[in-house]
Amino acid sequence: MNALYGWLLLLPAIVLLAAFTHYPAVATLWHSFFSTPKGSRPARFVGLDNYAVMRDDPVFWQSLWNNLWFALGTIPTSIGIALIMALWVNRNLRGRGFLRMAYFTPTVLPMVAVANIWLFFYTPQYGLIAQVMGWFGAPGPNWLGNRETALPALMLVTVWKEAGFFMIFYLAALQTVSPSLREAAMLEGASRWQYFRRILWPLLMPTTLFVLINALINAFRLVDHVVVMTRGGPDNASTLLLYYIYQVGFSFWDTAYAATLTVVLLVVLALTALIKFRWLDRRTHYQ
């Protein structure tokens, strides 16, 4: 009877998880083996043809490569800045509440609003960055119109928005650490760096792993900033995988190929979860 009660309590979560996670994933995989229905022509089974098209699609490989660079550039940077900010505002500082609010404010702003704010910053000639550079006699480049700077410009926006969000988790973790640990380390002659490396950082590893997984997921599901700021340009230099899926599915109306690309995205996220639960968790100390 207790087992029945347990399953009844889990039933709402199981139904929602199956309806909005498992079923869409299986349906996407199924549709990737069919062609796109058009007009009176129904979808037909094509096997691995869509995957063969994807293999020879240069835009797909460009978007995947961009996404990998995007993740590599944003994840460690945002996590590192978040940790530094959390350590800073966890101290007894005058105006600490204001600092915490200032660091967290970008997080509560809508993604589209953030993209439009930074779109003004990056605008050539009369944008904020261009005006500041003009004071020093330096010409302001077209940040979003240059292949070399478009993707790094998007990375900067993402770090600015996400660092404050991750800071909250680190700050909450730091406030659970007993001050007696630091006092004992100082009495033993440990420096601040030794205390952080040998004591504090291992205690923060569960939070780091949680933040890391969220940052990885966010890096592969970003689409708002790309739509508002660059639309994947110039010449697909800032096209990310989810934006390319959006283009294929809703601009080109090739739903079957979009499903095929989505399968790749799901595989990337599944591998991320597998690494987290099978490898990193075993090497993490939980209090």
mmCIF file of C-alpha atoms in Angstrom, residues 61-205:
data_model
loop_
_atom_site.group_PDB
_atom_site.id
_atom_site.type_symbol
_atom_site.label_atom_id
_atom_site.label_comp_id
_atom_site.label_asym_id
_atom_site.label_seq_id
_atom_site.Cartn_x
_atom_site.Cartn_y
_atom_site.Cartn_z
ATOM 1 C CA TRP A 61 29.068 22.141 -39.095
ATOM 2 C CA GLN A 62 29.650 25.894 -38.870
ATOM 3 C CA SER A 63 26.829 26.315 -36.336
ATOM 4 C CA LEU A 64 28.053 23.342 -34.297
ATOM 5 C CA TRP A 65 31.613 24.690 -34.307
ATOM 6 C CA ASN A 66 30.347 28.150 -33.336
ATOM 7 C CA ASN A 67 28.355 26.624 -30.490
ATOM 8 C CA LEU A 68 31.377 24.746 -29.172
ATOM 9 C CA TRP A 69 33.469 27.910 -29.212
ATOM 10 C CA PHE A 70 30.579 29.804 -27.648
ATOM 11 C CA ALA A 71 30.357 27.270 -24.806
ATOM 12 C CA LEU A 72 34.128 27.260 -24.329
ATOM 13 C CA GLY A 73 34.209 31.044 -24.133
ATOM 14 C CA THR A 74 31.175 31.678 -21.926
ATOM 15 C CA ILE A 75 31.066 28.803 -19.432
ATOM 16 C CA PRO A 76 34.434 29.150 -17.622
ATOM 17 C CA THR A 77 34.315 32.947 -17.860
ATOM 18 C CA SER A 78 30.830 33.330 -16.389
ATOM 19 C CA ILE A 79 31.497 30.769 -13.649
ATOM 20 C CA GLY A 80 34.817 32.375 -12.730
ATOM 21 C CA ILE A 81 33.320 35.863 -12.576
ATOM 22 C CA ALA A 82 30.353 34.556 -10.583
ATOM 23 C CA LEU A 83 32.673 32.988 -8.009
ATOM 24 C CA ILE A 84 34.746 36.167 -7.691
ATOM 25 C CA MET A 85 31.615 38.291 -7.247
ATOM 26 C CA ALA A 86 30.206 35.867 -4.656
ATOM 27 C CA LEU A 87 33.441 35.919 -2.659
ATOM 28 C CA TRP A 88 33.450 39.709 -2.823
ATOM 29 C CA VAL A 89 29.845 40.344 -1.705
ATOM 30 C CA ASN A 90 30.067 37.639 0.978
ATOM 31 C CA ARG A 91 32.466 39.842 2.936
ATOM 32 C CA ASN A 92 31.450 42.526 5.429
ATOM 33 C CA LEU A 93 31.405 45.491 3.068
ATOM 34 C CA ARG A 94 29.659 48.828 3.219
ATOM 35 C CA GLY A 95 26.904 48.817 0.604
ATOM 36 C CA ARG A 96 26.994 45.035 0.278
ATOM 37 C CA GLY A 97 23.257 44.886 -0.411
ATOM 38 C CA PHE A 98 23.590 47.375 -3.260
ATOM 39 C CA LEU A 99 26.450 45.379 -4.787
ATOM 40 C CA ARG A 100 24.448 42.158 -4.661
ATOM 41 C CA MET A 101 21.502 43.876 -6.325
ATOM 42 C CA ALA A 102 23.734 45.425 -9.001
ATOM 43 C CA TYR A 103 25.352 42.076 -9.831
ATOM 44 C CA PHE A 104 22.012 40.250 -9.949
ATOM 45 C CA THR A 105 20.026 42.882 -11.897
ATOM 46 C CA PRO A 106 21.049 41.666 -15.411
ATOM 47 C CA THR A 107 19.644 38.244 -14.559
ATOM 48 C CA VAL A 108 16.076 39.472 -14.065
ATOM 49 C CA LEU A 109 16.004 41.401 -17.330
ATOM 50 C CA PRO A 110 14.242 39.652 -20.240
ATOM 51 C CA MET A 111 16.533 38.131 -22.855
ATOM 52 C CA VAL A 112 15.117 40.323 -25.630
ATOM 53 C CA ALA A 113 15.553 43.461 -23.522
ATOM 54 C CA VAL A 114 19.182 42.559 -22.817
ATOM 55 C CA ALA A 115 19.804 41.949 -26.506
ATOM 56 C CA ASN A 116 18.337 45.340 -27.436
ATOM 57 C CA ILE A 117 20.394 47.129 -24.764
ATOM 58 C CA TRP A 118 23.616 45.610 -26.059
ATOM 59 C CA LEU A 119 22.522 46.182 -29.645
ATOM 60 C CA PHE A 120 22.633 49.896 -28.855
ATOM 61 C CA PHE A 121 26.040 49.487 -27.185
ATOM 62 C CA TYR A 122 27.457 47.775 -30.278
ATOM 63 C CA THR A 123 25.908 50.097 -32.885
ATOM 64 C CA PRO A 124 28.653 51.725 -34.997
ATOM 65 C CA GLN A 125 29.155 55.508 -34.922
ATOM 66 C CA TYR A 126 26.514 56.444 -32.322
ATOM 67 C CA GLY A 127 26.491 53.382 -30.030
ATOM 68 C CA LEU A 128 27.782 53.718 -26.473
ATOM 69 C CA ILE A 129 31.022 51.806 -27.118
ATOM 70 C CA ALA A 130 31.660 53.791 -30.301
ATOM 71 C CA GLN A 131 31.142 57.086 -28.459
ATOM 72 C CA VAL A 132 33.488 56.121 -25.639
ATOM 73 C CA MET A 133 36.146 55.033 -28.132
ATOM 74 C CA GLY A 134 35.603 58.290 -30.021
ATOM 75 C CA TRP A 135 36.635 60.267 -26.936
ATOM 76 C CA PHE A 136 40.079 58.691 -27.273
ATOM 77 C CA GLY A 137 40.227 59.170 -31.022
ATOM 78 C CA ALA A 138 39.802 55.468 -31.782
ATOM 79 C CA PRO A 139 37.368 54.385 -34.494
ATOM 80 C CA GLY A 140 34.558 52.138 -33.296
ATOM 81 C CA PRO A 141 34.390 48.937 -35.354
ATOM 82 C CA ASN A 142 31.187 47.268 -36.449
ATOM 83 C CA TRP A 143 31.173 44.661 -33.693
ATOM 84 C CA LEU A 144 28.188 42.686 -34.957
ATOM 85 C CA GLY A 145 28.951 43.132 -38.653
ATOM 86 C CA ASN A 146 32.446 41.654 -38.565
ATOM 87 C CA ARG A 147 33.085 37.911 -38.792
ATOM 88 C CA GLU A 148 35.896 38.130 -36.259
ATOM 89 C CA THR A 149 33.950 40.004 -33.573
ATOM 90 C CA ALA A 150 30.292 38.946 -33.960
ATOM 91 C CA LEU A 151 30.535 35.731 -31.930
ATOM 92 C CA PRO A 152 32.765 37.216 -29.164
ATOM 93 C CA ALA A 153 30.269 40.086 -28.896
ATOM 94 C CA LEU A 154 27.470 37.588 -28.229
ATOM 95 C CA MET A 155 29.691 35.820 -25.688
ATOM 96 C CA LEU A 156 30.182 39.066 -23.770
ATOM 97 C CA VAL A 157 26.422 39.640 -23.569
ATOM 98 C CA THR A 158 25.858 36.103 -22.300
ATOM 99 C CA VAL A 159 28.549 36.380 -19.624
ATOM 100 C CA TRP A 160 27.135 39.731 -18.491
ATOM 101 C CA LYS A 161 23.677 38.241 -18.061
ATOM 102 C CA GLU A 162 24.541 34.843 -16.578
ATOM 103 C CA ALA A 163 27.346 35.679 -14.132
ATOM 104 C CA GLY A 164 24.965 37.331 -11.672
ATOM 105 C CA PHE A 165 22.626 34.349 -11.808
ATOM 106 C CA PHE A 166 25.411 31.907 -10.995
ATOM 107 C CA MET A 167 26.681 34.253 -8.282
ATOM 108 C CA ILE A 168 23.499 33.667 -6.270
ATOM 109 C CA PHE A 169 24.201 29.935 -6.026
ATOM 110 C CA TYR A 170 27.797 30.489 -4.990
ATOM 111 C CA LEU A 171 26.739 33.084 -2.445
ATOM 112 C CA ALA A 172 24.209 30.698 -0.934
ATOM 113 C CA ALA A 173 26.873 27.980 -0.750
ATOM 114 C CA LEU A 174 29.415 30.310 0.847
ATOM 115 C CA GLN A 175 26.966 31.272 3.571
ATOM 116 C CA THR A 176 26.650 27.617 4.595
ATOM 117 C CA VAL A 177 30.412 27.301 5.196
ATOM 118 C CA SER A 178 31.242 27.632 8.882
ATOM 119 C CA PRO A 179 33.582 30.569 9.692
ATOM 120 C CA SER A 180 35.408 28.258 12.110
ATOM 121 C CA LEU A 181 36.967 26.456 9.129
ATOM 122 C CA ARG A 182 38.713 29.636 8.012
ATOM 123 C CA GLU A 183 39.774 30.457 11.549
ATOM 124 C CA ALA A 184 41.261 26.986 12.018
ATOM 125 C CA ALA A 185 43.099 27.237 8.689
ATOM 126 C CA MET A 186 44.540 30.635 9.601
ATOM 127 C CA LEU A 187 45.701 29.289 12.976
ATOM 128 C CA GLU A 188 47.495 26.476 11.165
ATOM 129 C CA GLY A 189 49.368 29.045 9.063
ATOM 130 C CA ALA A 190 47.419 28.608 5.815
ATOM 131 C CA SER A 191 47.359 31.542 3.411
ATOM 132 C CA ARG A 192 44.150 32.826 1.828
ATOM 133 C CA TRP A 193 44.971 31.010 -1.390
ATOM 134 C CA GLN A 194 45.669 27.740 0.453
ATOM 135 C CA TYR A 195 42.395 28.076 2.381
ATOM 136 C CA PHE A 196 40.496 28.652 -0.839
ATOM 137 C CA ARG A 197 42.190 25.854 -2.761
ATOM 138 C CA ARG A 198 42.335 23.179 -0.043
ATOM 139 C CA ILE A 199 39.146 23.853 1.909
ATOM 140 C CA LEU A 200 36.689 26.257 0.302
ATOM 141 C CA TRP A 201 36.903 25.097 -3.314
ATOM 142 C CA PRO A 202 36.258 21.397 -2.517
ATOM 143 C CA LEU A 203 33.242 22.446 -0.434
ATOM 144 C CA LEU A 204 31.938 24.477 -3.382
ATOM 145 C CA MET A 205 32.256 21.623 -5.888
#
